[in-house]
Coordinates of C-alpha atoms in Angstrom, one line a residue:
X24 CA 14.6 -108.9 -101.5
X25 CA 15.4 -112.5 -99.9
X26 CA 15.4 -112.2 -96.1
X27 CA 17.8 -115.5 -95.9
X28 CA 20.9 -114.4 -94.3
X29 CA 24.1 -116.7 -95.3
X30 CA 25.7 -118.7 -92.7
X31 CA 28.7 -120.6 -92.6
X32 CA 29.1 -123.9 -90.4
X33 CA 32.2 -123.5 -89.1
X34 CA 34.5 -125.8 -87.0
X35 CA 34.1 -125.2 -83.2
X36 CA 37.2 -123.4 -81.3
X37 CA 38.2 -125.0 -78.7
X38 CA 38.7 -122.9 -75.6
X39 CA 42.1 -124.5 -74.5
X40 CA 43.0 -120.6 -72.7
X41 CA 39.5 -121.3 -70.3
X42 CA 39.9 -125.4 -70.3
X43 CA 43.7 -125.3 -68.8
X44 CA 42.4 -122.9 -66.3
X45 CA 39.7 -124.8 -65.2
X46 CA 40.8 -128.2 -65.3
X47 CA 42.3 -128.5 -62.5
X48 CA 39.0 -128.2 -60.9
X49 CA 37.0 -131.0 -62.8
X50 CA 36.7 -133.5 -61.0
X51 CA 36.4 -131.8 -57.6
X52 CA 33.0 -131.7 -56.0
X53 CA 34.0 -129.3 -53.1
X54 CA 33.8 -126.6 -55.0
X55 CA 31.1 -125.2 -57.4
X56 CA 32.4 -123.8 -61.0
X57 CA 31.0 -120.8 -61.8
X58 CA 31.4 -119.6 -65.3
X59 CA 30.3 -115.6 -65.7
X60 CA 30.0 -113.4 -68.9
X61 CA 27.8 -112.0 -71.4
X62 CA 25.0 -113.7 -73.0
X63 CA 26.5 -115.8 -76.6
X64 CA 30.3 -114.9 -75.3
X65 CA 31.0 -119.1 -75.3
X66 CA 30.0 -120.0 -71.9
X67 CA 27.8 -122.8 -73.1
X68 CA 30.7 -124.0 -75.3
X69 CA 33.3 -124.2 -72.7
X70 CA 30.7 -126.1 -70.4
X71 CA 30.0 -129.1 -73.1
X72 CA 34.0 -129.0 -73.9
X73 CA 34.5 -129.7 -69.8
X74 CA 31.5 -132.1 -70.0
X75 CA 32.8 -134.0 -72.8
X76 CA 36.2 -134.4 -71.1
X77 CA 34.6 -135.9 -67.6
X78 CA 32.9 -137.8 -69.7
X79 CA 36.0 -139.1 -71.2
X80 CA 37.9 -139.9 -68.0
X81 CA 35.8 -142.8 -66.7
X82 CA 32.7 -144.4 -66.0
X83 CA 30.9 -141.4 -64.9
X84 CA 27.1 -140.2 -64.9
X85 CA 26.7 -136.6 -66.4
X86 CA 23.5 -134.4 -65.8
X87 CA 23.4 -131.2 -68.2
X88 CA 20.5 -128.7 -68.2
X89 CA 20.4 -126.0 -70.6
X90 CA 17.7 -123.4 -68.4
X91 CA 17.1 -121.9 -70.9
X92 CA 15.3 -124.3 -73.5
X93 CA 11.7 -124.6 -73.7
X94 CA 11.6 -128.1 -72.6
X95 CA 12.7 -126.3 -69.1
X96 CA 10.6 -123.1 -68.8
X97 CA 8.2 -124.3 -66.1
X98 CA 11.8 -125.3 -63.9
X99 CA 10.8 -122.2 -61.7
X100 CA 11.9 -123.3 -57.9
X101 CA 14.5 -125.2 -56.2
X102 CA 12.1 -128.2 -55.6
X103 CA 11.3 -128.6 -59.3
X104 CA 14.5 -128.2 -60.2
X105 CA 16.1 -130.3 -57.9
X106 CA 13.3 -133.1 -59.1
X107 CA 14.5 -132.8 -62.8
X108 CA 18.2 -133.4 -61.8
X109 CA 17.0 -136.5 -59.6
X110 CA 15.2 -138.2 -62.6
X111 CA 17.9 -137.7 -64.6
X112 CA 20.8 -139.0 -62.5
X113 CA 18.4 -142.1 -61.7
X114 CA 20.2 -143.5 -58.8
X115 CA 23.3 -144.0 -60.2
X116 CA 26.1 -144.8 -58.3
X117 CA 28.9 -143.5 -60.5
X118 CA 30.9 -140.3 -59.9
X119 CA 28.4 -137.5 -60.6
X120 CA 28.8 -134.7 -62.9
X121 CA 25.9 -131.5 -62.7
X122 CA 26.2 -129.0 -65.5
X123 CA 23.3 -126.2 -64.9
X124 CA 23.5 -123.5 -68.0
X125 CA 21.6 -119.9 -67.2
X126 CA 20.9 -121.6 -63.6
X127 CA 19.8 -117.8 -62.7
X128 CA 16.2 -118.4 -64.2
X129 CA 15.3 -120.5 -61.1
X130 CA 15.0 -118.1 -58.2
X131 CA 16.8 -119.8 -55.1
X132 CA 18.9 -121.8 -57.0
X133 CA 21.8 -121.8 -54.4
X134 CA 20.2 -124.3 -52.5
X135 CA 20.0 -127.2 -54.7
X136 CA 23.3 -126.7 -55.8
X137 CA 25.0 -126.6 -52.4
X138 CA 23.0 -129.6 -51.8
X139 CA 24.5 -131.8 -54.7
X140 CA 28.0 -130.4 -53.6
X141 CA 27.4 -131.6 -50.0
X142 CA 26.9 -134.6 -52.0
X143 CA 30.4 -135.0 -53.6
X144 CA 28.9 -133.7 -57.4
X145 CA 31.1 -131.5 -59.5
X146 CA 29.0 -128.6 -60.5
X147 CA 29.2 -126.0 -62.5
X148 CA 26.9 -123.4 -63.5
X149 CA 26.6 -120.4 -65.8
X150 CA 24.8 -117.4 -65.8
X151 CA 24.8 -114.3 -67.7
X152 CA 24.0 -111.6 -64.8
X153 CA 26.2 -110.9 -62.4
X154 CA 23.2 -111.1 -59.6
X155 CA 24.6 -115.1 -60.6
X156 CA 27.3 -114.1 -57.9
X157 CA 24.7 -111.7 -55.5
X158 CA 25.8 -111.2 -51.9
X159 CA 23.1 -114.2 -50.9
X160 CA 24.9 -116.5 -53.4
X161 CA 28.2 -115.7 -51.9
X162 CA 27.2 -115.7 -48.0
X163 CA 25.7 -118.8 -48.8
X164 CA 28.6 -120.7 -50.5
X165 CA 31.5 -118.2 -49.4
X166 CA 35.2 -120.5 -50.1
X167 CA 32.8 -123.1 -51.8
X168 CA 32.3 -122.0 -55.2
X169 CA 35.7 -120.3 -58.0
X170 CA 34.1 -118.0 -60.6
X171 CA 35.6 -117.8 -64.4
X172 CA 35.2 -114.8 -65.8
X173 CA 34.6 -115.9 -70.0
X174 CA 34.7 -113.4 -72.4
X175 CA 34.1 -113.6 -76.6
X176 CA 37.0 -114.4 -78.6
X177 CA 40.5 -112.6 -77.8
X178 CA 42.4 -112.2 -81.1
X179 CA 44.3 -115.0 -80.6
X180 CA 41.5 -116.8 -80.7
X181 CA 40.4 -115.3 -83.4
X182 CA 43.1 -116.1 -85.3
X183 CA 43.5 -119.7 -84.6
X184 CA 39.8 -119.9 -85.1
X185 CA 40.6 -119.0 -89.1
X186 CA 43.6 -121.2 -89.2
X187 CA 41.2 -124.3 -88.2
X188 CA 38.2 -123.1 -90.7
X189 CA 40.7 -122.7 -93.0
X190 CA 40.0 -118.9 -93.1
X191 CA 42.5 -116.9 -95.0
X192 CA 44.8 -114.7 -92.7
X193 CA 46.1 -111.2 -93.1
X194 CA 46.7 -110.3 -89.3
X195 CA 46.6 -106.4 -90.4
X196 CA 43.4 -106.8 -91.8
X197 CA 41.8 -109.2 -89.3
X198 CA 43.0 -106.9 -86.5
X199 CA 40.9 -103.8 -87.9
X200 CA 38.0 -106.2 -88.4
X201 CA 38.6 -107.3 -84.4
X202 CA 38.4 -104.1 -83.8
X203 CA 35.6 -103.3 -85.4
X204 CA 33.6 -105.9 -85.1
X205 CA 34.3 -107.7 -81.9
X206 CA 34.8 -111.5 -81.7
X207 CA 31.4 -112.7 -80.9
X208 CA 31.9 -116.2 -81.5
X209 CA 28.8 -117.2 -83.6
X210 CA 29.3 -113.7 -85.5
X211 CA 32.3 -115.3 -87.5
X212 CA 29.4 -117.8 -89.1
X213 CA 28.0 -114.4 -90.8
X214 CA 30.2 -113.0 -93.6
X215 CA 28.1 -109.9 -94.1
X216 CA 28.5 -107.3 -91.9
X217 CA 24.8 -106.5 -92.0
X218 CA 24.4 -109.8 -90.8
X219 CA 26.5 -109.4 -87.6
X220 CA 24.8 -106.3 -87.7
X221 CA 21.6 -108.1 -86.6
X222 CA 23.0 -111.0 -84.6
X223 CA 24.6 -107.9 -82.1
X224 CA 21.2 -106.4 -81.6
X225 CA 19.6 -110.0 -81.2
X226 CA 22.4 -110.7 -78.7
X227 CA 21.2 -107.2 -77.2
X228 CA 17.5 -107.9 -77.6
X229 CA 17.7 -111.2 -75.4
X230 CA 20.3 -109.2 -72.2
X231 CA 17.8 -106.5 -72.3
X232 CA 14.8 -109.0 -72.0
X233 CA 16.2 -111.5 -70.0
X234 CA 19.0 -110.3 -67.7
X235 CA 17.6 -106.7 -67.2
X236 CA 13.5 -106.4 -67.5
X237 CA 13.0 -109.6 -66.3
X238 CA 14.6 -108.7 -62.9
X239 CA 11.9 -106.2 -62.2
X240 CA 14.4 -103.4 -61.1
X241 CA 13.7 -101.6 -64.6
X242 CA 10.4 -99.9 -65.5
X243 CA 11.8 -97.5 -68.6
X244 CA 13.2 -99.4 -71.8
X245 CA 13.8 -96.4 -73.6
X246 CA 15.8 -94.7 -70.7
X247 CA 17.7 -97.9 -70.5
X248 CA 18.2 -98.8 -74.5
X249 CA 19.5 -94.7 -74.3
X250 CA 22.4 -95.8 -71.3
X251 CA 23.1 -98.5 -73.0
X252 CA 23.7 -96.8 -76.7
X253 CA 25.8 -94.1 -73.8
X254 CA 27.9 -96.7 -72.6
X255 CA 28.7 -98.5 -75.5
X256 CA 29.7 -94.8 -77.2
X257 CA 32.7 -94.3 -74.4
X258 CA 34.6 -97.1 -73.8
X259 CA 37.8 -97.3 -71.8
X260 CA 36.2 -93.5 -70.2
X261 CA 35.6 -92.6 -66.6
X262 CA 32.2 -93.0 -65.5
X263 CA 30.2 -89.7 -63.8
X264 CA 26.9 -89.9 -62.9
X265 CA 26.3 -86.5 -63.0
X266 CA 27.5 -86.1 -66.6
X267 CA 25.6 -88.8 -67.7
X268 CA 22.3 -87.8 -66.0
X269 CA 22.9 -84.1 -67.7
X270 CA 23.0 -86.3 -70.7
X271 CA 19.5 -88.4 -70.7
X272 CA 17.9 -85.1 -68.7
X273 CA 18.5 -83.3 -72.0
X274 CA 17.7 -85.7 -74.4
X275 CA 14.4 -86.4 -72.8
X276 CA 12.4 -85.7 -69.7
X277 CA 14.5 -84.6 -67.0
X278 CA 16.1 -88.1 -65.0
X279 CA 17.4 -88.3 -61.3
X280 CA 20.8 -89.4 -60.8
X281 CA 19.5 -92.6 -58.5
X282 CA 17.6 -94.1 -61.4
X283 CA 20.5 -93.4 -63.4
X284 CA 22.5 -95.3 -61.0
X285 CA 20.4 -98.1 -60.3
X286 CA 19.7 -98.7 -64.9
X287 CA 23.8 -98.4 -65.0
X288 CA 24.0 -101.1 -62.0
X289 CA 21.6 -103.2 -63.7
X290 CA 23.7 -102.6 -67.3
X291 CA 27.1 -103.1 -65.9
X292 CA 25.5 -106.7 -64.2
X293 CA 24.5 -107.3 -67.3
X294 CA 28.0 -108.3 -68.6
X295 CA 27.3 -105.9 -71.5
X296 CA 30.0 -103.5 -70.1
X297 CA 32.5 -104.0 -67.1
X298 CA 33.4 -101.4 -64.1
X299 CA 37.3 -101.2 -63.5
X300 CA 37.7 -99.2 -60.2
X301 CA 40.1 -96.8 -59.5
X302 CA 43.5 -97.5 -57.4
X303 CA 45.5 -95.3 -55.5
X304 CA 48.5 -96.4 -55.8
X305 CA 50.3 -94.2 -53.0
X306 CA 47.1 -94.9 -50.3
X307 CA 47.3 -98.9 -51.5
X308 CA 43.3 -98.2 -51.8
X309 CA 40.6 -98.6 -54.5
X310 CA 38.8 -95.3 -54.7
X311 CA 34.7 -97.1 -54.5
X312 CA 33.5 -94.4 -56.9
X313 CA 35.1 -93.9 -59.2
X314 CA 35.5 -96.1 -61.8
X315 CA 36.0 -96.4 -65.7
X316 CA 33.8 -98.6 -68.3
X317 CA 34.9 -101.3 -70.5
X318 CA 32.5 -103.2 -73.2
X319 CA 32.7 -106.9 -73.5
X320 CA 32.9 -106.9 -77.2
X321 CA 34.0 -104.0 -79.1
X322 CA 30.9 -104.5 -81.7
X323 CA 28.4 -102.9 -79.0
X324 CA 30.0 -99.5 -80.2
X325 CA 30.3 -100.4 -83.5
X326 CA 26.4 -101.1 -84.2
X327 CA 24.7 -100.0 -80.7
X328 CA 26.6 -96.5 -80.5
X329 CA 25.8 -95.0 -83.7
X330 CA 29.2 -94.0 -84.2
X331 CA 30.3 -96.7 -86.3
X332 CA 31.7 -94.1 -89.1
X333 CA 33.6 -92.0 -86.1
X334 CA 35.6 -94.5 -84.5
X335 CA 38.3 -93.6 -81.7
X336 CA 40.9 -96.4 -82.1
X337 CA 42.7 -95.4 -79.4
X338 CA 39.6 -95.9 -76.9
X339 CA 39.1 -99.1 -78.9
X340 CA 42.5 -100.4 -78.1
X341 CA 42.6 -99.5 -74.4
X342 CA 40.0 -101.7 -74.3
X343 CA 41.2 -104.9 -76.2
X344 CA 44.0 -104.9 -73.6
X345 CA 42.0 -104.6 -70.4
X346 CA 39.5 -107.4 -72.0
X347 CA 43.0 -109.5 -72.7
X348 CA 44.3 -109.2 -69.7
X349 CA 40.8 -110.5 -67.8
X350 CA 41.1 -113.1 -69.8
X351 CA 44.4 -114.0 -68.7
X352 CA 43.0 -113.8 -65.3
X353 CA 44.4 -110.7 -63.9
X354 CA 42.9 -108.7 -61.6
X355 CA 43.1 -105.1 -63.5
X356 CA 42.8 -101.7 -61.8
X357 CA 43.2 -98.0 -62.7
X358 CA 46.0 -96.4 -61.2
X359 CA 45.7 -93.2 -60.0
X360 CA 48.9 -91.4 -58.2
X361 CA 47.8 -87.1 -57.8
X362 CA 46.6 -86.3 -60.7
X363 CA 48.6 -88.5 -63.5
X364 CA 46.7 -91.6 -64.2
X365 CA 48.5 -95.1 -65.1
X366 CA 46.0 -97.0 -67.7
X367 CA 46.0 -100.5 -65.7
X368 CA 47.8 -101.9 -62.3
X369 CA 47.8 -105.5 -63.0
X370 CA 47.9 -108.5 -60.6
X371 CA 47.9 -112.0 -60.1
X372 CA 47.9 -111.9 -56.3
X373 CA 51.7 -112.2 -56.1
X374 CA 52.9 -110.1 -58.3
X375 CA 52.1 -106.8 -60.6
X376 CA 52.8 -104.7 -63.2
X377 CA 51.9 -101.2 -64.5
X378 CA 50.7 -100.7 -67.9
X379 CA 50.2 -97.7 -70.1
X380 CA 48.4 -97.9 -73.6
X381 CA 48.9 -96.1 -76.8
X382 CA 47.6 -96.0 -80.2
X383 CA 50.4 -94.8 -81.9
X384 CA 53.4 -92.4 -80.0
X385 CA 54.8 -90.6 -83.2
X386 CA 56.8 -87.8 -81.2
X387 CA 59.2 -87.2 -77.9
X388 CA 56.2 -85.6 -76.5
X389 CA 53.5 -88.8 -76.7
X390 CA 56.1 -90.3 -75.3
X391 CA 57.1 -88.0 -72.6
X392 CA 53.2 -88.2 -71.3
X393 CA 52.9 -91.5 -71.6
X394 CA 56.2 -92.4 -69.5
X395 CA 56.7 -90.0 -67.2
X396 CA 53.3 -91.9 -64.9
X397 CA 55.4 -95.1 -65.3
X398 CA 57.9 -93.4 -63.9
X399 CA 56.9 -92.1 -60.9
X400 CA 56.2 -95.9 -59.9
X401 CA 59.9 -96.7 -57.9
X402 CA 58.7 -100.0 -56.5
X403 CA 60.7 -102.2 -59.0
X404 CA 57.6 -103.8 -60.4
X405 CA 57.5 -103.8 -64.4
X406 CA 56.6 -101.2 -66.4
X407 CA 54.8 -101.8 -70.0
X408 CA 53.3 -99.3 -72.9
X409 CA 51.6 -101.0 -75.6
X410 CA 50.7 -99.0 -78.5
X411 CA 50.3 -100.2 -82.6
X412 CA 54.2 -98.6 -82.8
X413 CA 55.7 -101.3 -84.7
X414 CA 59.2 -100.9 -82.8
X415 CA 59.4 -102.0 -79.4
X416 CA 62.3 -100.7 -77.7
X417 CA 63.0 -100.7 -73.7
X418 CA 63.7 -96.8 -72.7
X419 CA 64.1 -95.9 -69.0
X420 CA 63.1 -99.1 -67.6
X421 CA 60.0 -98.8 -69.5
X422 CA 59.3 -102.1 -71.8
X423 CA 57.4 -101.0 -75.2
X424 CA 54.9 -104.0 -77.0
X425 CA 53.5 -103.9 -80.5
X426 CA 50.0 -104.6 -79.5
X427 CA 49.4 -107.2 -82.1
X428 CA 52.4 -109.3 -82.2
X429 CA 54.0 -108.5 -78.9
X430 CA 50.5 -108.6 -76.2
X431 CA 47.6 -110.2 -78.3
X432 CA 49.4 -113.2 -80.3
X433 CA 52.9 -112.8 -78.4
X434 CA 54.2 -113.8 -75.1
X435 CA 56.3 -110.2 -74.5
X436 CA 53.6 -109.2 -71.4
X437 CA 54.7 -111.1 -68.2
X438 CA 54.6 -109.6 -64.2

């Protein structure tokens, strides 16, 4: 059997959702861009899109380092590091442009790029662990630096992605296959699923190897390849510690609830998964513990969970529209009010919104559970459920979105 796997060359998205945000920044060397996310998500892409415009808009000199190319692997400290970018900006006197990719490989890093911001540089850096944005990192630079959060495709994306490639579209269809199968960007170059298959578990090979082990915090690969098949199983679920350390005790040797802390930590800082805490909504107070888990790419539970024949759509759905709305650049909690839980309180600093999600609400009685949170909320702020029901009618003050053509490709969601 040939062990070639086809691959299509496809035309390359352009991030315009990221770019408008982030524009405004470009040419500002107070402030250090920092763009976050799982490893293959786009990051890269988005940094050569911004690098291409600043090279566009003048007579400029532009320094890019991808850290994580051979041609870099002995760039190890700040001094070596800050050496390399020397020689390459050579004295120039132009305005000065520093792109850094994976700048967490050199240990220290903070210094040399606080140093070339002292200097009037626009930089931006990337990194795929979260450690990227430590507590030293943000002493250190604290009101100097804006992180952007970058996530794979949203469905919109996704879509327009297709129109440009050409790509036949059937938005039913390509929805179940978003679903499914995530939008990795690069995955859409691999028609067969057993090819995306393989790319997902290369993707996971390289986070495990390079954003986890490397760190040093993890001695037990198979403990943490097991949490990691866990959390990609129960997406859009509350996290409990306990639970889960009955879990792995049972499957192998028995575990203590610290190291499962500490590998889940080290998981969740990964970017593979995301933590969205809890909010009390009557105390006005995040609840520090608890907190529920949301995958980065829907394709982690597809291959990495085993459960790719048992999937729960409505879990799958709950978490397209919390990664949707981080990539709108909301600030997305939990709500919690007694006992009844609202599936997201969402802000942009000003204003908010409360937002309940559905798969489908075929009776009075879905519906009665799903409102009746919503309205207990008598602050006037709007009130949303989102479910695949294709009518969308307002009931109680209650607005109701198709997901697909209302939320993900629609403008019907606004605070």
């Amino acid at each position: 059997m040939s062990k070639h796997v086809l691959c299509y060359v496809m035309i390359e998205l352009k991030r315009t959702k990221y770019l408008a945000v982030i524009d405004p920044f470009i040419h500002d060397g107070g402030i250090i861009k920092v763009l976050s996310g799982i490893r293959r998500c786009g990051k890269s892409t988005i940094m050569k899109q911004i690098a291409d415009d600043a090279r566009n808009s003048g007579d400029v000199s532009i320094v890019y380092l991808d850290l994580d190319e051979d041609i870099y692997e002995n760039v190890t400290t700040p001094e070596l590091l800050r050496s390399v970018i020397e020689e390459s900006f050579s004295g120039s006197e132009k305005k000065k442009y520093l792109f850094i990719d994976e700048v967490q490989n050199v240990e220290g890093f903070e210094t040399v790029v606080e140093s070339y911001r002292k200097k009037d540089v626009s930089v931006f850096i990337t990194g795929s662990n979260s450690y990227l944005l430590s507590s030293e990192l943000t002493t250190k630079l604290t009101g100097r630096y804006i992180e952007f959060r970058i996530l794979p495709f949203s469905f919109s994306e996704v879509e327009e992605y297709r129109r440009q490639n050409n790509i036949p579209i059937n938005v039913q269809s390509d929805f179940t296959d978003y679903l499914i199968y995530g939008g990795m960007p690069k995955r859409f170059d691999y028609p067969a699923v057993s090819a995306q298959e393989r790319y997902v578990f290369a993707i996971l090979e390289e986070i495990i190897k390079k954003d986890i082990l490397k760190r040093g915090n993890v001695r037990n690969r198979e403990l943490l390849e097991r949490l990691i098949a866990f959390i990609s199983s129960i997406p859009s679920q509350e996290i409990s510690i306990d639970s889960i350390t009955d879990f792995v005790s049972k499957q192998d040797s028995p575990t203590k609830k610290d190291t499962v802390r500490k590998y889940l930590n080290e998981i969740f800082s990964s970017n593979i998964a995301s933590k969205c805490m809890m909010y009390d909504v009557m105390g006005k107070k995040v609840l520090k513990i608890h907190y529920k888990s949301y995958l980065a790419d829907l394709a982690l539970h597809t291959f990495v969970s085993g459960k790719k024949d048992k999937l729960d759509y409505g879990m799958l759905i709950e978490n397209v529209v919390y990664n949707e709305l981080i990539s709108r650049g909301y600030s997305v909690l939990v709500g919690r009010k007694g006992k009844a839980e609202i599936d997201f309180v969402v802000s942009d600093g000003m204003r908010k919104a409360y937002v309940q999600v559905a798969y489908l609400m075929p009776d009075s009685e879905v519906v009665k559970r799903e409102e009746e949170p919503l309205l207990a909320m008598r602050d006037g702020f709007p009130k949303y459920i989102i479910s695949m029901d294709p009518l969308t009618l307002s009931n109680n003050g209650i607005k109701r979105l198709n997901l697909v053509n209302d939320f993900l490709l629609g403008d019907g969601f606004v605070l």
